[in-house]
mmCIF file of N, CA and C in Angstrom:
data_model
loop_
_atom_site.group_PDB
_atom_site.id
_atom_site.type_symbol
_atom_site.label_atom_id
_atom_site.label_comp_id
_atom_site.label_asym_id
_atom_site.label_seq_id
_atom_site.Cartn_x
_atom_site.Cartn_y
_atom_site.Cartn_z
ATOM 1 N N UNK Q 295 128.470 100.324 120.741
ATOM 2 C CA UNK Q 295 127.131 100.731 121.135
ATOM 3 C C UNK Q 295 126.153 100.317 120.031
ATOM 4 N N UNK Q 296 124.966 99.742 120.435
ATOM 5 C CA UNK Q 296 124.251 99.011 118.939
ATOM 6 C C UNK Q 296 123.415 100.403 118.939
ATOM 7 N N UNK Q 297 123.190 100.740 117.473
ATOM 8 C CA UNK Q 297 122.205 101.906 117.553
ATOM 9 C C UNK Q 297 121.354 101.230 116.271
ATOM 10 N N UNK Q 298 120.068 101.443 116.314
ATOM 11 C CA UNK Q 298 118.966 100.786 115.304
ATOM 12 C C UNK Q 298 118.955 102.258 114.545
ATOM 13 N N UNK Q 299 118.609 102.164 113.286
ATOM 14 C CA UNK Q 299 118.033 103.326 112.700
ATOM 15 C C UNK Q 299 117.271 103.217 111.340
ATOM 16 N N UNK Q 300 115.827 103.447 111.393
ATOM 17 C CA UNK Q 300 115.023 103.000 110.583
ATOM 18 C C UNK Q 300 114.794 103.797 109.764
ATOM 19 N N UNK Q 301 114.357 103.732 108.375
ATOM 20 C CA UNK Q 301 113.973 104.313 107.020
ATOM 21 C C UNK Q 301 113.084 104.049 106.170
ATOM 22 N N UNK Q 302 112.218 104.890 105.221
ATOM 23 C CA UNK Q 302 111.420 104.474 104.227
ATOM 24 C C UNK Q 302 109.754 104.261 105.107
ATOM 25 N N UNK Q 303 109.678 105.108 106.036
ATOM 26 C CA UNK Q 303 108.119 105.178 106.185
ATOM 27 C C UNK Q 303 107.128 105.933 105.433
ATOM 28 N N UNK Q 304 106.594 106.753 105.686
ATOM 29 C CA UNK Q 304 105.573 107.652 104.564
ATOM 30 C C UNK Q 304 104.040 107.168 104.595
ATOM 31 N N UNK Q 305 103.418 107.864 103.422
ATOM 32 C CA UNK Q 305 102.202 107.580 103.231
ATOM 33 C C UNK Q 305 101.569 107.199 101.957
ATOM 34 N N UNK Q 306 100.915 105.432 101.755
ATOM 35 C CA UNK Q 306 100.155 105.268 100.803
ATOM 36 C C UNK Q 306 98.929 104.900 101.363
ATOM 37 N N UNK Q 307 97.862 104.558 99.361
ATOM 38 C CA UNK Q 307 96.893 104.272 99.741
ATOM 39 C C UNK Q 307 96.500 102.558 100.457
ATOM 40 N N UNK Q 308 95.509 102.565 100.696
ATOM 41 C CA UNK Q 308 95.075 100.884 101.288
ATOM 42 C C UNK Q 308 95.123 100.425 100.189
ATOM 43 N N UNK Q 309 95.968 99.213 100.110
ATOM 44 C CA UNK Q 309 95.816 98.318 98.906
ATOM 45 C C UNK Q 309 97.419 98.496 98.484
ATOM 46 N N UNK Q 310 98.069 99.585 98.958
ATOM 47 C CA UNK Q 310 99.421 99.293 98.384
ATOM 48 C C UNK Q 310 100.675 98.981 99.444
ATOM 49 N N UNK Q 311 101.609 99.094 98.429
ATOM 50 C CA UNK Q 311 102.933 98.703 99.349
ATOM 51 C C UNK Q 311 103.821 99.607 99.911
ATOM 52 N N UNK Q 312 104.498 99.242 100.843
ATOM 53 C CA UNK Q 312 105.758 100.072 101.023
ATOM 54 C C UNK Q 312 106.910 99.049 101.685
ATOM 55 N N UNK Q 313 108.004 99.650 101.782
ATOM 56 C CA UNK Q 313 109.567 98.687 102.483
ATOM 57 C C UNK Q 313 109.678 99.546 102.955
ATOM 58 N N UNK Q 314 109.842 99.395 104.853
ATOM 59 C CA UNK Q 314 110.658 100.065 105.517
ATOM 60 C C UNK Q 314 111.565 99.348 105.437
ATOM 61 N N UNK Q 315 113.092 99.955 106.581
ATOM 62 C CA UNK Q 315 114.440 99.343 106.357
ATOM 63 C C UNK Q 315 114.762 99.822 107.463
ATOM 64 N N UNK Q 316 115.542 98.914 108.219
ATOM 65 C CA UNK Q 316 116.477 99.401 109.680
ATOM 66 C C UNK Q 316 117.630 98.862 109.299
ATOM 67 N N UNK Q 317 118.594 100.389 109.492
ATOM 68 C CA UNK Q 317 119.823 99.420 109.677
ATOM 69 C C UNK Q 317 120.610 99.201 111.180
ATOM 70 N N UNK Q 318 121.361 98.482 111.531
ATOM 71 C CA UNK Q 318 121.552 97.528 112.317
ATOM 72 C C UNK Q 318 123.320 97.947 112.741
ATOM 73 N N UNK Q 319 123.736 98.517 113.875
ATOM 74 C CA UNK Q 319 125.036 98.219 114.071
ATOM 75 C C UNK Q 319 125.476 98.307 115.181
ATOM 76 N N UNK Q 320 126.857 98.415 115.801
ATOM 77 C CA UNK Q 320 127.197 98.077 117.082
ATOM 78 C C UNK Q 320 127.021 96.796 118.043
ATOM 79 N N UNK Q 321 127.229 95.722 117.182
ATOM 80 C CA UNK Q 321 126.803 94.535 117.939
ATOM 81 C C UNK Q 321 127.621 93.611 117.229
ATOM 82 N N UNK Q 322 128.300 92.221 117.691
ATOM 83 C CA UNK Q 322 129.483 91.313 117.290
ATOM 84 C C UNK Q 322 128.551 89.947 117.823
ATOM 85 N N UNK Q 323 127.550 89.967 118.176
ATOM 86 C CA UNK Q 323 127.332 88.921 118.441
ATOM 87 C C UNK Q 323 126.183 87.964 117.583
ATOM 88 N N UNK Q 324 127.220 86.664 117.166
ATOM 89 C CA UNK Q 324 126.022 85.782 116.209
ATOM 90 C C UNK Q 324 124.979 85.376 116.354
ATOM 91 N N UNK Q 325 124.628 85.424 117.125
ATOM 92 C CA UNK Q 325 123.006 84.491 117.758
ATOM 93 C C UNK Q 325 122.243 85.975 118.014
ATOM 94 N N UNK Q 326 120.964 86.241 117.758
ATOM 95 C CA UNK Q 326 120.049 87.295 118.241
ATOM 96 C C UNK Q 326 118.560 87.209 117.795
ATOM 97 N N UNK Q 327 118.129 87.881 117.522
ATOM 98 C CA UNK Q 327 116.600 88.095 117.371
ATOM 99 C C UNK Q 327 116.643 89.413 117.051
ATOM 100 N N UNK Q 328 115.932 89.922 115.478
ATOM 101 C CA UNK Q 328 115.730 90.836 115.413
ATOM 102 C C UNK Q 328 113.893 90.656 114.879
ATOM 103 N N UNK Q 329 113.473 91.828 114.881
ATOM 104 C CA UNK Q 329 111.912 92.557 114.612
ATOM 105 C C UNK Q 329 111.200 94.000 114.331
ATOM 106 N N UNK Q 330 110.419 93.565 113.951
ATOM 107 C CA UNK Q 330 109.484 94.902 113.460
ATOM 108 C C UNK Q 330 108.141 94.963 114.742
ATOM 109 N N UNK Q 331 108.129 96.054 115.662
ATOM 110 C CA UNK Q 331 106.580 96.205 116.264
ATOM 111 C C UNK Q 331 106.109 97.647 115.425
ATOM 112 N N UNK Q 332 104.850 97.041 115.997
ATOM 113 C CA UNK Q 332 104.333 99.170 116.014
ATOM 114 C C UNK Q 332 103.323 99.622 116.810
ATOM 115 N N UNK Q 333 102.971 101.059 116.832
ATOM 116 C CA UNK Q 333 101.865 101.374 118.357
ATOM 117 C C UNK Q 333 101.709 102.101 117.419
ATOM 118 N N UNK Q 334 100.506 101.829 117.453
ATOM 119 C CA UNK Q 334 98.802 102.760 116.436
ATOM 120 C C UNK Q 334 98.382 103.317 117.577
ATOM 121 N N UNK Q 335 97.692 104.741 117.010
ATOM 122 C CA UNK Q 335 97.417 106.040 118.366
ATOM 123 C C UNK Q 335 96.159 105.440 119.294
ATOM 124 N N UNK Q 336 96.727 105.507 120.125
ATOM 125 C CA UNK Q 336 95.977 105.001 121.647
ATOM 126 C C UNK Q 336 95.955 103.667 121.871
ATOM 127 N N UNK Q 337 96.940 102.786 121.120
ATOM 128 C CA UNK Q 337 96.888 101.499 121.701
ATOM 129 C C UNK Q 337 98.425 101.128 121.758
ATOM 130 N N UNK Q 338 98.732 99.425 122.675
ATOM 131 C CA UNK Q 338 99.655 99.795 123.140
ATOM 132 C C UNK Q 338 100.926 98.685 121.930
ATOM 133 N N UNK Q 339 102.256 99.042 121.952
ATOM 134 C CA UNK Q 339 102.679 98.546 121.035
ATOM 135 C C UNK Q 339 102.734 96.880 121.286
ATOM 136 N N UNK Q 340 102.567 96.485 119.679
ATOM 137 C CA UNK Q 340 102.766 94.800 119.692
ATOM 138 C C UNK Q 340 103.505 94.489 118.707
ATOM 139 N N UNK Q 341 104.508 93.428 118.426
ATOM 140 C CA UNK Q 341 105.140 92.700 117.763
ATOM 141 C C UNK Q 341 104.536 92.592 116.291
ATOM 142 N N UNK Q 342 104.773 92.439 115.146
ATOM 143 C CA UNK Q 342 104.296 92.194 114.107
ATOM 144 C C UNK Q 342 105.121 90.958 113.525
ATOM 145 N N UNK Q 343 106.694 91.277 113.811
ATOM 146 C CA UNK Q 343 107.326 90.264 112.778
ATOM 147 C C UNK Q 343 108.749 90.027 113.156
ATOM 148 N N UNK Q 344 109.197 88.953 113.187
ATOM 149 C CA UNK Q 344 110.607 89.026 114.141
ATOM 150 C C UNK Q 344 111.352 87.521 113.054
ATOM 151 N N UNK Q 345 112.523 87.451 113.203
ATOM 152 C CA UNK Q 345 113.724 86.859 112.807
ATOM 153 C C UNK Q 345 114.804 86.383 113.718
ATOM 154 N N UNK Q 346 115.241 85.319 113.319
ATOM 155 C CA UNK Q 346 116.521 85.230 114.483
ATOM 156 C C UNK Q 346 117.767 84.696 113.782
ATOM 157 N N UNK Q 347 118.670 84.636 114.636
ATOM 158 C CA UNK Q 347 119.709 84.165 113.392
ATOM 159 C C UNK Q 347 119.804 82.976 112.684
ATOM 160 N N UNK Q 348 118.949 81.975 112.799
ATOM 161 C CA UNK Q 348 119.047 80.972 111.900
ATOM 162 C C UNK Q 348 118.230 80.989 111.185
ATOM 163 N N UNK Q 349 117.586 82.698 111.265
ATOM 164 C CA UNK Q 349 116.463 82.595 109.765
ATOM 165 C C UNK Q 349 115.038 82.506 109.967
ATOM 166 N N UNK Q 350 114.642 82.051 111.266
ATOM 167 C CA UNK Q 350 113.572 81.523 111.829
ATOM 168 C C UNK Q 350 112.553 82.771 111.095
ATOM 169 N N UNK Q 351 111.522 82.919 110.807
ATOM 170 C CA UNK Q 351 110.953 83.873 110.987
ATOM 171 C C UNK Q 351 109.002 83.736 111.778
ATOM 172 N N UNK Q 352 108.764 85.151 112.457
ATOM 173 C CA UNK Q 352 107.440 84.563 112.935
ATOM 174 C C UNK Q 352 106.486 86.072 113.039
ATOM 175 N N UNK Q 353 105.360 85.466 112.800
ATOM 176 C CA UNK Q 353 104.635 86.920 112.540
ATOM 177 C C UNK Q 353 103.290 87.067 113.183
ATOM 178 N N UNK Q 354 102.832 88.367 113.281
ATOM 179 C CA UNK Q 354 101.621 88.281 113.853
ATOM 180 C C UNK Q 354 100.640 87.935 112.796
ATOM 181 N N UNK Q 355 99.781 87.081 113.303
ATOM 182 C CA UNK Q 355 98.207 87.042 112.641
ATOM 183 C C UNK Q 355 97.592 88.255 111.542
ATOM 184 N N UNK Q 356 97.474 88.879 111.856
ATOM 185 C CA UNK Q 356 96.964 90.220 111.375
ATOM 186 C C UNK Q 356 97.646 90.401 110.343
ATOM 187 N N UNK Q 357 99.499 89.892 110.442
ATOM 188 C CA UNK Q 357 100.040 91.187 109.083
ATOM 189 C C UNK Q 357 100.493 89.382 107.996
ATOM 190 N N UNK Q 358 100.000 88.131 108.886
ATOM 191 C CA UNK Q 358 100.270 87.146 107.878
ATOM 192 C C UNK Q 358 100.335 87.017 106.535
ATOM 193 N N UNK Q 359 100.698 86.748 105.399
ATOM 194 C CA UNK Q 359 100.584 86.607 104.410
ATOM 195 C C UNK Q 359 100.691 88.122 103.035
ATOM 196 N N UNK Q 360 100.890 89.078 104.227
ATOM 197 C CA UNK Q 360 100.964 90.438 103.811
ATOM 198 C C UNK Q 360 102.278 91.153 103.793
ATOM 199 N N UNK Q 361 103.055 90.726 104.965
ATOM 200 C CA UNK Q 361 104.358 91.178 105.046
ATOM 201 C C UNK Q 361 105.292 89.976 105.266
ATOM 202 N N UNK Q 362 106.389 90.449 105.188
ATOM 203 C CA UNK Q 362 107.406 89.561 104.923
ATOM 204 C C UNK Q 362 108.852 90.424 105.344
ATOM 205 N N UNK Q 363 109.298 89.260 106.875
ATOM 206 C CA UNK Q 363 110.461 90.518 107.238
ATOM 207 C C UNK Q 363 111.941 89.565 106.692
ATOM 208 N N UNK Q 364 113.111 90.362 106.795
ATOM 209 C CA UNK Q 364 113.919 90.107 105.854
ATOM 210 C C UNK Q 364 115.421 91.113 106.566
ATOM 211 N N UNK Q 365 116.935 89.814 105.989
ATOM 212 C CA UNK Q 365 117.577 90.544 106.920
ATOM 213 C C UNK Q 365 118.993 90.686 105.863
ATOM 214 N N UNK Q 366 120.066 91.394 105.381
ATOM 215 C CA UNK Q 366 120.682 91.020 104.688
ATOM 216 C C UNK Q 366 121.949 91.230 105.683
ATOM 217 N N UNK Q 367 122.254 90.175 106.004
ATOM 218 C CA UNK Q 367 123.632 90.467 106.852
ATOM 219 C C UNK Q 367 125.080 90.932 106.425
ATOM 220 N N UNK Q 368 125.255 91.156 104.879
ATOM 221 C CA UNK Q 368 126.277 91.655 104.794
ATOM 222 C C UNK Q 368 126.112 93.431 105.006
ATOM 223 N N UNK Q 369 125.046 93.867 104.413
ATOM 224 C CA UNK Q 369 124.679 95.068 105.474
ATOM 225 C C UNK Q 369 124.574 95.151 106.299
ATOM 226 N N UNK Q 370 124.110 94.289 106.866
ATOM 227 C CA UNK Q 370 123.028 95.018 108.526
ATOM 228 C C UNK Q 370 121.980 95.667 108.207
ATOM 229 N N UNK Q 371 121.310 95.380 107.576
ATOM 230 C CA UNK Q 371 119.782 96.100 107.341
ATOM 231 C C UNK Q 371 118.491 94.947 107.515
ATOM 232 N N UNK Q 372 118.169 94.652 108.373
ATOM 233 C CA UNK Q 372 116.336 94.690 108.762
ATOM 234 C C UNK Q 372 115.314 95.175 107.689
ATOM 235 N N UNK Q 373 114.736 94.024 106.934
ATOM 236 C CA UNK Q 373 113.677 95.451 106.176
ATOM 237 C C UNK Q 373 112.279 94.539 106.307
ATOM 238 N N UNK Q 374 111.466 95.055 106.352
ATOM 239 C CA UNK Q 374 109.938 95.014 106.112
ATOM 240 C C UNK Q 374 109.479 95.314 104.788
ATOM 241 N N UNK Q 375 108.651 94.094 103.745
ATOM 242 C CA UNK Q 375 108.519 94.584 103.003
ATOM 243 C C UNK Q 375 106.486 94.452 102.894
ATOM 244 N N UNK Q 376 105.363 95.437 103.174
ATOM 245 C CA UNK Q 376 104.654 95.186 103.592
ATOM 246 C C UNK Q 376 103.731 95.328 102.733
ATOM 247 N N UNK Q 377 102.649 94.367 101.798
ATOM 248 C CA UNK Q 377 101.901 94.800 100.912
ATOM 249 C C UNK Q 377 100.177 94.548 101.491
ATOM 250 N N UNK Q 378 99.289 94.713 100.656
ATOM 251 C CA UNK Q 378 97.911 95.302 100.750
ATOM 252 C C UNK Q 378 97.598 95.623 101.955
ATOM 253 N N UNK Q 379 98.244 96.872 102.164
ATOM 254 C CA UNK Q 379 98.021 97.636 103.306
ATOM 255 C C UNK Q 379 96.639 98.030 103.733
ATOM 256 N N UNK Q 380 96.881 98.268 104.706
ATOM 257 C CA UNK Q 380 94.852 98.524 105.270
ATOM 258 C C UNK Q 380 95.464 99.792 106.247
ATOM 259 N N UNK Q 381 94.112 100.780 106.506
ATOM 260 C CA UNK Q 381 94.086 101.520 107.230
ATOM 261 C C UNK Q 381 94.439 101.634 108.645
ATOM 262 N N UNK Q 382 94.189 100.374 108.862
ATOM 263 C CA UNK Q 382 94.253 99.814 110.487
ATOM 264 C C UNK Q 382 96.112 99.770 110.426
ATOM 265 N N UNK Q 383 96.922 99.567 109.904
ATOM 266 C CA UNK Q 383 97.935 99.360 109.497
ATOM 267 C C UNK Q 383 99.191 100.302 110.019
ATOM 268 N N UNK Q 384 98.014 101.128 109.976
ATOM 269 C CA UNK Q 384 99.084 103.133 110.004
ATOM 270 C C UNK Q 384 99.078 102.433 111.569
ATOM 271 N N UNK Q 385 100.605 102.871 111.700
ATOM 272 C CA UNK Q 385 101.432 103.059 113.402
ATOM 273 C C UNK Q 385 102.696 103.777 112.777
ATOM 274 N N UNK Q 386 102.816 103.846 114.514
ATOM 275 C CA UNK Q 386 104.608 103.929 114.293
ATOM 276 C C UNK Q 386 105.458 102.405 114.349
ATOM 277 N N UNK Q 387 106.431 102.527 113.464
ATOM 278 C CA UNK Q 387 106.828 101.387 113.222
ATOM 279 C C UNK Q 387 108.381 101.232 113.726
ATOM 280 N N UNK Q 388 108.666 100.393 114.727
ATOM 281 C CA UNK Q 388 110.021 100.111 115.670
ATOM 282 C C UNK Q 388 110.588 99.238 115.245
ATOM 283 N N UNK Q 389 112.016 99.012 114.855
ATOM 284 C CA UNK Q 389 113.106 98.121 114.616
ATOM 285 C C UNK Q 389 113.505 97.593 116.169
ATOM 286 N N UNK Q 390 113.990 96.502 116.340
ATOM 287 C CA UNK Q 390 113.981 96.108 117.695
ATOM 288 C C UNK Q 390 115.317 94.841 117.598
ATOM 289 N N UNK Q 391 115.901 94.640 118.698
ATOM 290 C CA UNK Q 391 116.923 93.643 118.475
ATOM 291 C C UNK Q 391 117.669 92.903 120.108
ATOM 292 N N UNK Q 392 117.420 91.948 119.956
ATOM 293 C CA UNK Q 392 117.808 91.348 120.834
ATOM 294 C C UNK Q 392 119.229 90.369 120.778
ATOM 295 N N UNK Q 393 119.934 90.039 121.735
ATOM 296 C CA UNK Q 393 121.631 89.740 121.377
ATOM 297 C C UNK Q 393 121.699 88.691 122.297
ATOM 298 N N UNK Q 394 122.957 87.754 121.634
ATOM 299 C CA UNK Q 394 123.307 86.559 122.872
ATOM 300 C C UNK Q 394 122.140 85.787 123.363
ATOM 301 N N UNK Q 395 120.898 85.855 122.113
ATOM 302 C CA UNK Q 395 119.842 84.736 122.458
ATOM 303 C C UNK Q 395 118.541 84.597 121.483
ATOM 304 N N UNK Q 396 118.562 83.670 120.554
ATOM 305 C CA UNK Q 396 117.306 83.394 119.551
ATOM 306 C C UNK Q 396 116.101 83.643 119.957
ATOM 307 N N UNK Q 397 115.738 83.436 121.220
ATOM 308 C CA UNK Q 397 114.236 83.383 121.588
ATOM 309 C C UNK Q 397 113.723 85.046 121.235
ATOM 310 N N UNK Q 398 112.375 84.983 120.695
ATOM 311 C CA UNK Q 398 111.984 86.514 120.485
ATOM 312 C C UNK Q 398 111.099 86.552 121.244
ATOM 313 N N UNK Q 399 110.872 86.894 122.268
ATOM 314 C CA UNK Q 399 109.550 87.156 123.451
ATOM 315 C C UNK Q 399 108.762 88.288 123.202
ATOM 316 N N UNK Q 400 107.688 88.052 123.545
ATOM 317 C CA UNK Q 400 106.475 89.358 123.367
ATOM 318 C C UNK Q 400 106.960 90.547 124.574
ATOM 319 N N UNK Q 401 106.931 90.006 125.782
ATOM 320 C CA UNK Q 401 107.663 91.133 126.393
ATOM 321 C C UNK Q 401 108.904 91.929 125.989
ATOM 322 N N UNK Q 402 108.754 93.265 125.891
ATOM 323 C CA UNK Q 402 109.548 93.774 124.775
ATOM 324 C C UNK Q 402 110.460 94.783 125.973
ATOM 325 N N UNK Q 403 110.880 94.103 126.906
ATOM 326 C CA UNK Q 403 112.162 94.647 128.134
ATOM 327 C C UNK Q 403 113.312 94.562 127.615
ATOM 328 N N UNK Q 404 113.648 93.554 127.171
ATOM 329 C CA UNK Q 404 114.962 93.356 126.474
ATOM 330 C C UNK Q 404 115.562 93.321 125.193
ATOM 331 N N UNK Q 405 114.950 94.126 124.350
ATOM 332 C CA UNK Q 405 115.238 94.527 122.960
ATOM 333 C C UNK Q 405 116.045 95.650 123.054
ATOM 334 N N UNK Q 406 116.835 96.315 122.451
ATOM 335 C CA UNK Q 406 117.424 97.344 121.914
ATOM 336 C C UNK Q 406 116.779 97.778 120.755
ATOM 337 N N UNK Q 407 115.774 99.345 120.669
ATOM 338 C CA UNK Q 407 115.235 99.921 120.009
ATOM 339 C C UNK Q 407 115.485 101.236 119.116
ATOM 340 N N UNK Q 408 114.659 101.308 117.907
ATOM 341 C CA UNK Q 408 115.244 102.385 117.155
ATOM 342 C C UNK Q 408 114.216 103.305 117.704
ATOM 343 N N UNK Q 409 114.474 104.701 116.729
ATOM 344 C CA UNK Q 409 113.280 105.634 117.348
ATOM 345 C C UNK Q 409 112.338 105.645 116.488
ATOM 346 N N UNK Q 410 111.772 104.678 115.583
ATOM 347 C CA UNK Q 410 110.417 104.597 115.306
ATOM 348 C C UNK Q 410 110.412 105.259 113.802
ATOM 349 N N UNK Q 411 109.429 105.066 112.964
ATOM 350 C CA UNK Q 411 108.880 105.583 111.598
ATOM 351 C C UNK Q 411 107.730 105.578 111.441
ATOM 352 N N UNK Q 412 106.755 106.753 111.122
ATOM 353 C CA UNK Q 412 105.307 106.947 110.893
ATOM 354 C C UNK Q 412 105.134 106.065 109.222
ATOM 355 N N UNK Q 413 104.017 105.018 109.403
ATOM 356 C CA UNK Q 413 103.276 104.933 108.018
ATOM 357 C C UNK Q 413 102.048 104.494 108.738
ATOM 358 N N UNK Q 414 101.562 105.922 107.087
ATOM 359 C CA UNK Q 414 99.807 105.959 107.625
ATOM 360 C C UNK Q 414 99.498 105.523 105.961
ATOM 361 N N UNK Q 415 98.032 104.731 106.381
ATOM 362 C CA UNK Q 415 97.979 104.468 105.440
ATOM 363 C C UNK Q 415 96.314 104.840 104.843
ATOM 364 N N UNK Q 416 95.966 105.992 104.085
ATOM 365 C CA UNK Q 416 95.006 105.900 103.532
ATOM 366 C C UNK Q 416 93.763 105.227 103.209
ATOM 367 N N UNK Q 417 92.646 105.219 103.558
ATOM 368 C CA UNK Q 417 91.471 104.940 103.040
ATOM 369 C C UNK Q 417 91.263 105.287 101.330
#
């Protein structure tokens, strides 16, 4: 059974950093797509940052040059490591994973999901 389970959310100010971390298990298969979304209050969730197994990585506009997602496969851990944070920033933040296929699609039907981590981030 793959179960996602994410760590290391919380609260800083704008301008700083934090690493979330998902770890990753129940799954045998080499080829996938994993990612980071999140849903900020009253809007609806979107993709930020995704990986696949040959490393690929691709990100949204918004968190470009700011975050950087990251996978260590002898763990199984997913991590986000996200710096000069902005206010706009604060969501809940979803580990997500897709199996038996590289492509990472915006429609988010076929991911296998964790249950989410609050980071808010200060003004």
């Amino acid at each position: 059974q793959v179960q996602l389970v994410e760590s290391g959310g919380g609260s800083v100010e704008a301008g700083g950093s934090l690493r979330i971390s998902c770890l990753v298990s129940g799954y045998t298969s080499s080829t996938y797509c994993m990612g980071w979304f999140r849903q900020a209050p009253g809007k609806e969730r979107e993709g930020i940052a995704t990986i696949d197994s040959a490393g690929t990585t691709s990100y949204r506009d918004s968190v470009k040059g700011r975050f950087a997602i990251s996978e260590d496969k002898s763990k199984g851990t997913l991590d986000l490591q996200m710096n000069s944070l902005k206010p706009e920033d604060t969501a809940m933040y979803y580990c997500a994973a897709r199996f038996e296929d590289r492509s990472c699609p915006a429609t988010q039907t076929s991911y296998y999901w964790g249950k989410g981590i609050l980071v808010t981030i200060s003004s």
